[in-house]
Amino acid sequence: MTSNHSNTVAPLSENSSTSSVQHVTDVDKTDFNDKEGAELTPSDKARCVSARDVIQLGVSLVLGWAFGVALEKSRVFEPKSIRLQMVFERWIMLKMFLTAVATGHLVLGVMSLIPICKSRLELAEEEYLCCLKKKGIITSCLGPFLLGVGMTLAGACPGMVLAQVGAWVPNSIFTLLGCLLGALLYGLVASTVERLTQPKTPFIHHQVHKKLNKPFALLALPACCLLAVTVLLMELFLPYQDNLEHPEKLSYNIAETIAWPPSVGGMIVGALQLPMVLVLKDTLGSSSSYVTVMSQWVVTSNLQRKFQYLAVRRTGVGNWWQVFYVSGGIVGGLSSSLASHSLASSQGVGVFEALCGGVVMLLGARLAAGCTSGHGISGVGLLMWLSLLAVPCMFGGAIVTAFIMRASNGSLDRFVNETLVI
């Protein structure tokens, strides 16, 4: 989710700008030498980087497709599922979220025990920590709370809206537009916000296991088991079929069926951490992609100095992989809905709610340096203190907003139907 943060690496197709920060690891440097240790020529190096870039972007696109399919097939992408989750009337979202976190704990915990994988995991942790250096308790509470407010308003999250657009949920394009606008607005004020909110005393240890001086796997693997048992009990007493709009459309054909159990979708999303870490040296995230897209106008040296937050996220595979990833999410939602003949069959929120919700949730995500994927799955998966604080604030904002909206609409039926436009 970067875990909703961006790597600051050399540009993909242009020379590094004065405001860009190059990040080349020891692993990267070894790629520039042949088997005999002889230094490659500059042109050979360029070809090596180009080949690696293509592979990383291609992998990002495929992983995004799998992400979109998992969201669509789990039916968690439907605005109604998200809103009803926040008033405790439907449990698809929570089941999928907890399963994704549990699977992430399992994947990352096992990787931490394998030396060749552990080195890549440490690089991914470093990338995640880069986005938290200027964040403290205030931003990790307020940002996620705003994100939660936006989630209920729009019936989406920064990653979820991609599957909505692909599945042609009404007005989801306005949620996407709101997300882009929110990313732009935050980029314009980011330097001021960070100056005012940056903690005077940064955390010495950002991760629970390092604070306790314990091996990562010692905490991650038991957490996986605990979450898995929780989801199993929820499914036992709250079967996912009871939360479906059209359970009669379930079938044994995994492509054509209207839905998979949310735990299956969660396992797919959590398992994406493995190729993310091994290939991209990063973790799941989506909200930084909106910043990358909206930063393309920062092209002059003067603009880059003035809007450095946008400038350093404008170029480079470390930034653009998320754009390819979210693009794959749209394709995944589209292909999955076509396979199950459910394209444009879901309800969507009103235009005003979609647009405002998108703006608010992206402002919150960037203020917190993470969204439901970044903080919720990757941050919690890496046992980050601030992520463990961010997640309850995120759901708190969503729940408070949902109950206020339901109260103002007079009934649960009006909350999920009259505010939703078919």
Short mmCIF file of C-alpha atoms in Angstrom, two decimals:
data_model
loop_
_atom_site.label_atom_id
_atom_site.label_comp_id
_atom_site.label_asym_id
_atom_site.label_seq_id
_atom_site.Cartn_x
_atom_site.Cartn_y
_atom_site.Cartn_z
CA MET A 1 0.00 0.00 0.00
CA THR A 2 3.97 1.86 -1.88
CA SER A 3 1.62 1.25 0.96
CA ASN A 4 0.03 4.32 -0.25
CA HIS A 5 3.34 5.96 -0.29
CA SER A 6 5.70 6.61 -3.16
CA ASN A 7 9.24 5.51 -3.79
CA THR A 8 11.52 8.33 -4.78
CA VAL A 9 13.51 6.81 -7.60
CA ALA A 10 15.09 7.88 -10.84
CA PRO A 11 12.58 8.94 -13.51
CA LEU A 12 11.28 6.30 -15.86
CA SER A 13 11.76 8.13 -19.12
CA GLU A 14 13.62 11.37 -18.41
CA ASN A 15 16.61 12.68 -16.54
CA SER A 16 16.22 13.24 -12.83
CA SER A 17 14.87 16.67 -11.97
CA THR A 18 16.56 18.87 -9.41
CA SER A 19 13.79 18.18 -6.92
CA SER A 20 13.63 14.42 -7.42
CA VAL A 21 15.41 12.15 -5.00
CA GLN A 22 17.11 9.08 -6.41
CA HIS A 23 16.91 5.90 -4.38
CA VAL A 24 19.22 3.11 -5.52
CA THR A 25 19.68 0.16 -3.21
CA ASP A 26 22.62 -2.21 -3.03
CA VAL A 27 20.42 -4.79 -4.71
CA ASP A 28 19.83 -2.40 -7.60
CA LYS A 29 23.54 -1.72 -7.97
CA THR A 30 24.36 -5.38 -8.42
CA ASP A 31 22.02 -5.47 -11.40
CA PHE A 32 24.48 -3.22 -13.25
CA ASN A 33 27.31 -5.74 -13.16
CA ASP A 34 27.69 -8.88 -15.22
CA LYS A 35 28.47 -12.30 -13.85
CA GLU A 36 32.23 -11.70 -13.93
CA GLY A 37 31.93 -8.44 -12.01
CA ALA A 38 32.91 -6.22 -14.94
CA GLU A 39 31.28 -2.79 -15.00
CA LEU A 40 28.74 -2.37 -17.78
CA THR A 41 28.76 0.58 -20.14
CA PRO A 42 26.23 3.41 -19.61
CA SER A 43 24.16 2.20 -22.56
CA ASP A 44 24.13 -1.34 -21.13
CA LYS A 45 23.01 0.05 -17.77
CA ALA A 46 20.19 1.96 -19.44
CA ARG A 47 19.00 -1.20 -21.15
CA CYS A 48 19.09 -3.10 -17.85
CA VAL A 49 17.04 -0.45 -16.09
CA SER A 50 14.59 -0.32 -18.98
CA ALA A 51 14.09 -4.09 -18.93
CA ARG A 52 13.57 -4.07 -15.17
CA ASP A 53 11.14 -1.17 -15.47
CA VAL A 54 9.04 -3.02 -18.03
CA ILE A 55 8.92 -6.13 -15.84
CA GLN A 56 7.92 -4.16 -12.75
CA LEU A 57 5.22 -2.21 -14.53
CA GLY A 58 3.90 -5.37 -16.17
CA VAL A 59 3.76 -7.16 -12.83
CA SER A 60 1.98 -4.15 -11.32
CA LEU A 61 -0.67 -4.30 -14.03
CA VAL A 62 -1.28 -8.03 -13.47
CA LEU A 63 -1.43 -7.62 -9.70
CA GLY A 64 -3.88 -4.76 -10.11
CA TRP A 65 -6.06 -6.97 -12.30
CA ALA A 66 -6.10 -9.66 -9.59
CA PHE A 67 -6.96 -6.98 -7.02
CA GLY A 68 -9.90 -5.75 -9.11
CA VAL A 69 -11.20 -9.28 -9.65
CA ALA A 70 -11.00 -10.04 -5.92
CA LEU A 71 -12.95 -6.89 -5.04
CA GLU A 72 -15.65 -7.47 -7.67
CA LYS A 73 -16.12 -11.15 -6.98
CA SER A 74 -16.34 -10.56 -3.22
CA ARG A 75 -19.07 -7.94 -3.81
CA VAL A 76 -17.21 -5.71 -1.35
CA PHE A 77 -16.96 -3.05 -4.05
CA GLU A 78 -20.68 -2.30 -3.93
CA PRO A 79 -21.45 1.02 -2.17
CA LYS A 80 -24.33 -0.66 -0.38
CA SER A 81 -21.97 -3.25 1.13
CA ILE A 82 -19.72 -0.53 2.52
CA ARG A 83 -22.52 1.60 3.95
CA LEU A 84 -24.32 -1.34 5.52
CA GLN A 85 -21.04 -2.56 7.02
CA MET A 86 -20.71 0.73 8.86
CA VAL A 87 -24.14 0.30 10.48
CA PHE A 88 -23.42 -3.38 11.22
CA GLU A 89 -26.04 -4.73 8.85
CA ARG A 90 -23.68 -6.44 6.41
CA TRP A 91 -20.31 -8.07 7.06
CA ILE A 92 -18.67 -8.60 3.68
CA MET A 93 -16.17 -5.76 4.03
CA LEU A 94 -14.97 -6.72 7.51
CA LYS A 95 -14.56 -10.38 6.58
CA MET A 96 -12.51 -9.53 3.52
CA PHE A 97 -10.43 -6.92 5.34
CA LEU A 98 -9.55 -9.20 8.26
CA THR A 99 -8.71 -12.07 5.91
CA ALA A 100 -6.45 -9.82 3.82
CA VAL A 101 -4.62 -8.66 6.95
CA ALA A 102 -4.30 -12.24 8.21
CA THR A 103 -2.93 -13.44 4.88
CA GLY A 104 -0.54 -10.52 4.80
CA HIS A 105 0.72 -11.45 8.27
CA LEU A 106 1.27 -15.02 7.10
CA VAL A 107 3.07 -14.05 3.88
CA LEU A 108 5.26 -11.38 5.46
CA GLY A 109 5.93 -13.50 8.54
CA VAL A 110 7.16 -16.45 6.48
CA MET A 111 9.23 -14.15 4.27
CA SER A 112 10.97 -12.74 7.34
CA LEU A 113 12.25 -16.26 8.10
CA ILE A 114 13.78 -16.82 4.65
CA PRO A 115 17.07 -14.92 4.20
CA ILE A 116 16.72 -14.15 0.48
CA CYS A 117 13.16 -12.88 1.03
CA LYS A 118 14.01 -11.08 4.26
CA SER A 119 16.36 -8.69 2.46
CA ARG A 120 13.56 -7.67 0.09
CA LEU A 121 11.13 -7.34 2.98
CA GLU A 122 13.52 -4.99 4.76
CA LEU A 123 13.69 -2.81 1.64
CA ALA A 124 9.88 -2.73 1.53
CA GLU A 125 9.80 -1.73 5.19
CA GLU A 126 12.24 1.10 4.49
CA GLU A 127 10.03 2.39 1.70
CA TYR A 128 7.01 2.32 3.97
CA LEU A 129 8.87 4.12 6.73
CA CYS A 130 9.90 6.88 4.32
CA CYS A 131 6.29 8.09 4.21
CA LEU A 132 5.86 8.00 7.98
CA LYS A 133 8.86 10.12 8.96
CA LYS A 134 6.81 13.33 8.89
CA LYS A 135 3.69 11.77 10.37
CA GLY A 136 2.62 11.66 13.99
CA ILE A 137 -0.38 10.84 16.14
CA ILE A 138 -2.43 13.86 14.97
CA THR A 139 -2.18 13.05 11.27
CA SER A 140 -2.59 9.33 11.94
CA CYS A 141 -5.91 9.99 13.68
CA LEU A 142 -7.36 12.93 11.76
CA GLY A 143 -6.37 11.69 8.29
CA PRO A 144 -7.93 8.22 8.67
CA PHE A 145 -11.03 9.72 10.29
CA LEU A 146 -11.54 11.93 7.22
CA LEU A 147 -10.87 8.93 5.02
CA GLY A 148 -13.62 7.05 6.84
CA VAL A 149 -16.05 9.94 6.38
CA GLY A 150 -15.33 9.90 2.66
CA MET A 151 -15.70 6.12 2.51
CA THR A 152 -19.27 6.25 3.79
CA LEU A 153 -20.20 9.26 1.68
CA ALA A 154 -18.93 7.69 -1.54
CA GLY A 155 -19.48 4.06 -0.59
CA ALA A 156 -15.90 3.39 -1.66
CA CYS A 157 -12.24 3.69 -0.72
CA PRO A 158 -9.28 4.77 -2.90
CA GLY A 159 -8.73 1.19 -4.07
CA MET A 160 -12.38 0.13 -4.15
CA VAL A 161 -13.42 2.85 -6.59
CA LEU A 162 -11.27 1.21 -9.28
CA ALA A 163 -13.35 -1.96 -9.28
CA GLN A 164 -16.48 0.22 -9.20
CA VAL A 165 -15.43 2.05 -12.34
CA GLY A 166 -14.60 -1.25 -14.05
CA ALA A 167 -17.92 -2.79 -13.03
CA TRP A 168 -19.69 0.38 -14.19
CA VAL A 169 -21.25 1.32 -10.87
CA PRO A 170 -23.35 4.46 -11.46
CA ASN A 171 -21.54 7.70 -10.57
CA SER A 172 -18.34 5.88 -9.59
CA ILE A 173 -16.56 7.98 -12.19
CA PHE A 174 -17.40 11.01 -10.04
CA THR A 175 -15.83 9.31 -7.03
CA LEU A 176 -12.71 8.76 -9.13
CA LEU A 177 -12.77 12.40 -10.19
CA GLY A 178 -13.14 13.45 -6.56
CA CYS A 179 -10.13 11.33 -5.61
CA LEU A 180 -8.02 13.03 -8.27
CA LEU A 181 -9.19 16.45 -7.12
CA GLY A 182 -8.45 15.56 -3.49
CA ALA A 183 -4.94 14.46 -4.43
CA LEU A 184 -4.35 17.75 -6.23
CA LEU A 185 -5.67 19.82 -3.34
CA TYR A 186 -3.46 18.03 -0.84
CA GLY A 187 -0.45 18.39 -3.12
CA LEU A 188 -0.94 22.16 -3.18
CA VAL A 189 -0.93 22.49 0.60
CA ALA A 190 1.23 19.50 1.57
CA SER A 191 4.31 21.51 2.55
CA THR A 192 2.29 23.73 4.88
CA VAL A 193 0.38 20.79 6.40
CA GLU A 194 3.55 18.80 7.01
CA ARG A 195 5.28 21.78 8.59
CA LEU A 196 2.40 22.26 11.02
CA THR A 197 1.78 18.61 11.86
CA GLN A 198 5.27 17.08 11.81
CA PRO A 199 6.00 15.68 15.30
CA LYS A 200 8.78 17.40 17.22
CA THR A 201 9.95 14.07 18.60
CA PRO A 202 9.82 11.32 15.94
CA PHE A 203 9.24 7.72 16.93
CA ILE A 204 12.40 5.75 17.62
CA HIS A 205 10.68 2.47 16.78
CA HIS A 206 7.88 2.54 14.22
CA GLN A 207 7.08 -1.17 14.48
CA VAL A 208 5.69 -3.13 17.40
CA HIS A 209 8.16 -6.01 17.19
CA LYS A 210 11.14 -3.66 17.14
CA LYS A 211 9.82 -1.80 20.16
CA LEU A 212 9.45 -5.11 21.99
CA ASN A 213 12.74 -6.40 20.54
CA LYS A 214 11.07 -9.55 19.25
CA PRO A 215 11.30 -11.34 15.86
CA PHE A 216 8.67 -10.14 13.39
CA ALA A 217 7.32 -13.65 12.78
CA LEU A 218 6.83 -14.20 16.51
CA LEU A 219 4.07 -11.59 16.50
CA ALA A 220 2.84 -11.76 12.90
CA LEU A 221 2.07 -15.48 12.75
CA PRO A 222 -0.01 -15.63 15.97
CA ALA A 223 -1.87 -12.51 14.78
CA CYS A 224 -2.64 -14.37 11.54
CA CYS A 225 -4.09 -17.29 13.47
CA LEU A 226 -6.20 -15.03 15.69
CA LEU A 227 -7.66 -13.14 12.74
CA ALA A 228 -8.29 -16.38 10.82
CA VAL A 229 -10.27 -17.82 13.73
CA THR A 230 -12.26 -14.58 13.98
CA VAL A 231 -13.22 -14.70 10.29
CA LEU A 232 -14.09 -18.41 10.56
CA LEU A 233 -16.45 -17.72 13.46
CA MET A 234 -18.03 -14.79 11.63
CA GLU A 235 -18.66 -16.94 8.58
CA LEU A 236 -20.09 -19.69 10.75
CA PHE A 237 -22.68 -17.42 12.38
CA LEU A 238 -23.04 -14.85 9.56
CA PRO A 239 -22.86 -16.76 6.23
CA TYR A 240 -21.84 -14.59 3.31
CA GLN A 241 -24.78 -15.84 1.23
CA ASP A 242 -27.11 -13.95 3.57
CA ASN A 243 -25.43 -10.67 2.56
CA LEU A 244 -25.84 -11.10 -1.19
CA GLU A 245 -28.42 -9.23 -3.24
CA HIS A 246 -28.86 -12.17 -5.64
CA PRO A 247 -27.81 -15.44 -3.95
CA GLU A 248 -29.72 -17.35 -6.63
CA LYS A 249 -26.96 -16.36 -9.09
CA LEU A 250 -24.32 -18.33 -7.20
CA SER A 251 -22.84 -21.20 -9.20
CA TYR A 252 -19.97 -23.65 -9.14
CA ASN A 253 -18.33 -21.89 -12.10
CA ILE A 254 -15.80 -19.61 -10.40
CA ALA A 255 -15.78 -17.16 -13.31
CA GLU A 256 -19.52 -16.91 -13.89
CA THR A 257 -20.72 -17.02 -10.29
CA ILE A 258 -22.00 -13.73 -8.92
CA ALA A 259 -19.82 -13.90 -5.82
CA TRP A 260 -17.01 -15.65 -3.99
CA PRO A 261 -16.81 -15.86 -0.21
CA PRO A 262 -15.23 -12.60 1.00
CA SER A 263 -12.50 -14.61 2.72
CA VAL A 264 -11.36 -15.89 -0.70
CA GLY A 265 -11.09 -12.35 -2.01
CA GLY A 266 -9.23 -11.36 1.15
CA MET A 267 -6.73 -14.18 0.73
CA ILE A 268 -6.04 -13.10 -2.85
CA VAL A 269 -5.47 -9.48 -1.82
CA GLY A 270 -3.26 -10.44 1.12
CA ALA A 271 -1.24 -12.85 -1.01
CA LEU A 272 -0.39 -10.00 -3.40
CA GLN A 273 2.12 -8.85 -0.79
CA LEU A 274 4.45 -11.65 -1.89
CA PRO A 275 5.06 -10.49 -5.50
CA MET A 276 4.85 -6.86 -4.36
CA VAL A 277 7.78 -7.32 -2.00
CA LEU A 278 9.83 -9.65 -4.21
CA VAL A 279 9.43 -7.78 -7.50
CA LEU A 280 8.71 -4.18 -6.49
CA LYS A 281 10.36 -4.10 -3.06
CA ASP A 282 7.19 -2.43 -1.82
CA THR A 283 3.80 -3.22 -0.32
CA LEU A 284 0.15 -2.79 -1.28
CA GLY A 285 -1.16 0.73 -1.74
CA SER A 286 -3.18 2.82 -4.16
CA SER A 287 -3.71 6.42 -3.04
CA SER A 288 -0.27 7.64 -4.15
CA SER A 289 -1.25 6.84 -7.72
CA TYR A 290 -3.72 9.73 -7.72
CA VAL A 291 -0.95 12.10 -6.69
CA THR A 292 1.31 10.83 -9.48
CA VAL A 293 -1.38 11.42 -12.07
CA MET A 294 -2.19 14.90 -10.80
CA SER A 295 1.46 15.92 -10.51
CA GLN A 296 2.15 15.80 -14.24
CA TRP A 297 1.67 19.57 -14.60
CA VAL A 298 4.62 20.28 -12.27
CA VAL A 299 7.14 20.46 -15.11
CA THR A 300 9.23 23.62 -14.56
CA SER A 301 12.00 24.04 -12.01
CA ASN A 302 10.07 26.83 -10.31
CA LEU A 303 6.95 24.67 -9.93
CA GLN A 304 9.02 21.75 -8.70
CA ARG A 305 10.60 23.88 -5.99
CA LYS A 306 7.23 25.29 -4.96
CA PHE A 307 5.33 21.99 -5.00
CA GLN A 308 7.99 19.50 -4.00
CA TYR A 309 5.45 17.04 -2.66
CA LEU A 310 4.06 16.69 -6.18
CA ALA A 311 7.42 16.96 -7.95
CA VAL A 312 9.02 13.95 -6.27
CA ARG A 313 6.00 11.80 -7.14
CA ARG A 314 5.84 12.76 -10.80
CA THR A 315 8.26 10.33 -12.45
CA GLY A 316 10.00 7.04 -11.89
CA VAL A 317 8.87 3.42 -11.69
CA GLY A 318 8.64 3.80 -7.91
CA ASN A 319 5.74 6.18 -8.49
CA TRP A 320 4.24 4.88 -11.72
CA TRP A 321 3.89 1.26 -10.66
CA GLN A 322 0.88 2.29 -8.58
CA VAL A 323 -0.72 3.96 -11.59
CA PHE A 324 -0.35 0.71 -13.55
CA TYR A 325 -1.64 -1.19 -10.53
CA VAL A 326 -4.84 0.86 -10.20
CA SER A 327 -5.35 0.72 -13.96
CA GLY A 328 -5.21 -3.05 -13.69
CA GLY A 329 -7.81 -2.82 -10.92
CA ILE A 330 -10.25 -1.19 -13.33
CA VAL A 331 -9.64 -3.90 -15.93
CA GLY A 332 -10.05 -6.58 -13.25
CA GLY A 333 -13.41 -5.20 -12.13
CA LEU A 334 -14.56 -5.00 -15.74
CA SER A 335 -13.47 -8.51 -16.73
CA SER A 336 -14.92 -10.06 -13.59
CA SER A 337 -18.31 -8.37 -13.98
CA LEU A 338 -18.45 -9.33 -17.65
CA ALA A 339 -17.72 -12.95 -16.79
CA SER A 340 -20.57 -13.06 -14.27
CA HIS A 341 -22.93 -10.98 -16.46
CA SER A 342 -23.25 -8.41 -13.67
CA LEU A 343 -21.88 -5.31 -15.42
CA ALA A 344 -23.73 -2.15 -14.33
CA SER A 345 -25.99 -4.17 -12.04
CA SER A 346 -24.96 -2.53 -8.74
CA GLN A 347 -26.35 0.58 -7.14
CA GLY A 348 -24.30 3.75 -6.88
CA VAL A 349 -24.43 6.83 -4.67
CA GLY A 350 -25.57 10.27 -5.83
CA VAL A 351 -23.25 12.52 -7.82
CA PHE A 352 -22.73 15.01 -4.99
CA GLU A 353 -21.95 12.27 -2.45
CA ALA A 354 -19.60 10.52 -4.88
CA LEU A 355 -17.65 13.67 -5.70
CA CYS A 356 -17.43 14.99 -2.14
CA GLY A 357 -16.65 11.55 -0.75
CA GLY A 358 -13.80 11.11 -3.21
CA VAL A 359 -12.27 14.47 -2.31
CA VAL A 360 -12.54 13.92 1.44
CA MET A 361 -11.18 10.38 1.46
CA LEU A 362 -8.15 11.26 -0.67
CA LEU A 363 -7.37 14.29 1.48
CA GLY A 364 -7.57 12.01 4.50
CA ALA A 365 -5.49 9.27 2.89
CA ARG A 366 -2.67 11.61 1.95
CA LEU A 367 -2.76 13.37 5.31
CA ALA A 368 -2.35 9.98 6.95
CA ALA A 369 0.10 8.73 4.27
CA GLY A 370 -2.02 5.64 3.72
CA CYS A 371 -5.51 4.34 2.97
CA THR A 372 -7.39 1.10 3.60
CA SER A 373 -4.75 -0.82 1.66
CA GLY A 374 -1.75 1.21 2.78
CA HIS A 375 -2.43 1.49 6.50
CA GLY A 376 -5.08 -1.18 6.83
CA ILE A 377 -3.42 -4.10 5.05
CA SER A 378 0.25 -3.20 4.58
CA GLY A 379 0.81 -1.02 7.65
CA VAL A 380 -0.95 -3.40 10.02
CA GLY A 381 0.72 -6.30 8.21
CA LEU A 382 4.12 -4.75 8.96
CA LEU A 383 3.07 -4.08 12.59
CA MET A 384 3.41 -0.30 12.26
CA TRP A 385 2.32 1.60 15.38
CA LEU A 386 0.73 4.44 13.42
CA SER A 387 -1.21 2.03 11.22
CA LEU A 388 -2.60 0.23 14.27
CA LEU A 389 -3.79 3.65 15.42
CA ALA A 390 -5.05 4.69 11.98
CA VAL A 391 -7.35 1.73 11.30
CA PRO A 392 -9.76 2.21 14.24
CA CYS A 393 -9.89 5.95 13.47
CA MET A 394 -10.69 5.12 9.84
CA PHE A 395 -13.58 2.84 10.72
CA GLY A 396 -14.62 5.24 13.48
CA GLY A 397 -15.06 8.06 10.97
CA ALA A 398 -16.97 5.78 8.63
CA ILE A 399 -19.28 4.45 11.34
CA VAL A 400 -20.07 7.88 12.81
CA THR A 401 -20.88 9.23 9.33
CA ALA A 402 -23.04 6.22 8.50
CA PHE A 403 -25.17 6.54 11.62
CA ILE A 404 -25.56 10.29 11.11
CA MET A 405 -26.65 9.72 7.51
CA ARG A 406 -29.05 6.97 8.49
CA ALA A 407 -30.55 9.13 11.25
CA SER A 408 -30.96 12.08 8.93
CA ASN A 409 -32.71 9.87 6.36
CA GLY A 410 -35.12 8.49 8.94
CA SER A 411 -34.67 4.75 8.36
CA LEU A 412 -32.25 2.08 7.23
CA ASP A 413 -34.18 1.53 4.00
CA ARG A 414 -33.96 5.19 3.06
CA PHE A 415 -30.28 5.28 4.06
CA VAL A 416 -29.34 2.53 1.61
CA ASN A 417 -31.95 3.09 -1.08
CA GLU A 418 -33.12 6.68 -1.38
CA THR A 419 -29.57 8.02 -1.15
CA LEU A 420 -28.51 5.48 -3.73
CA VAL A 421 -29.31 5.96 -7.38
CA ILE A 422 -29.81 2.97 -9.67
#
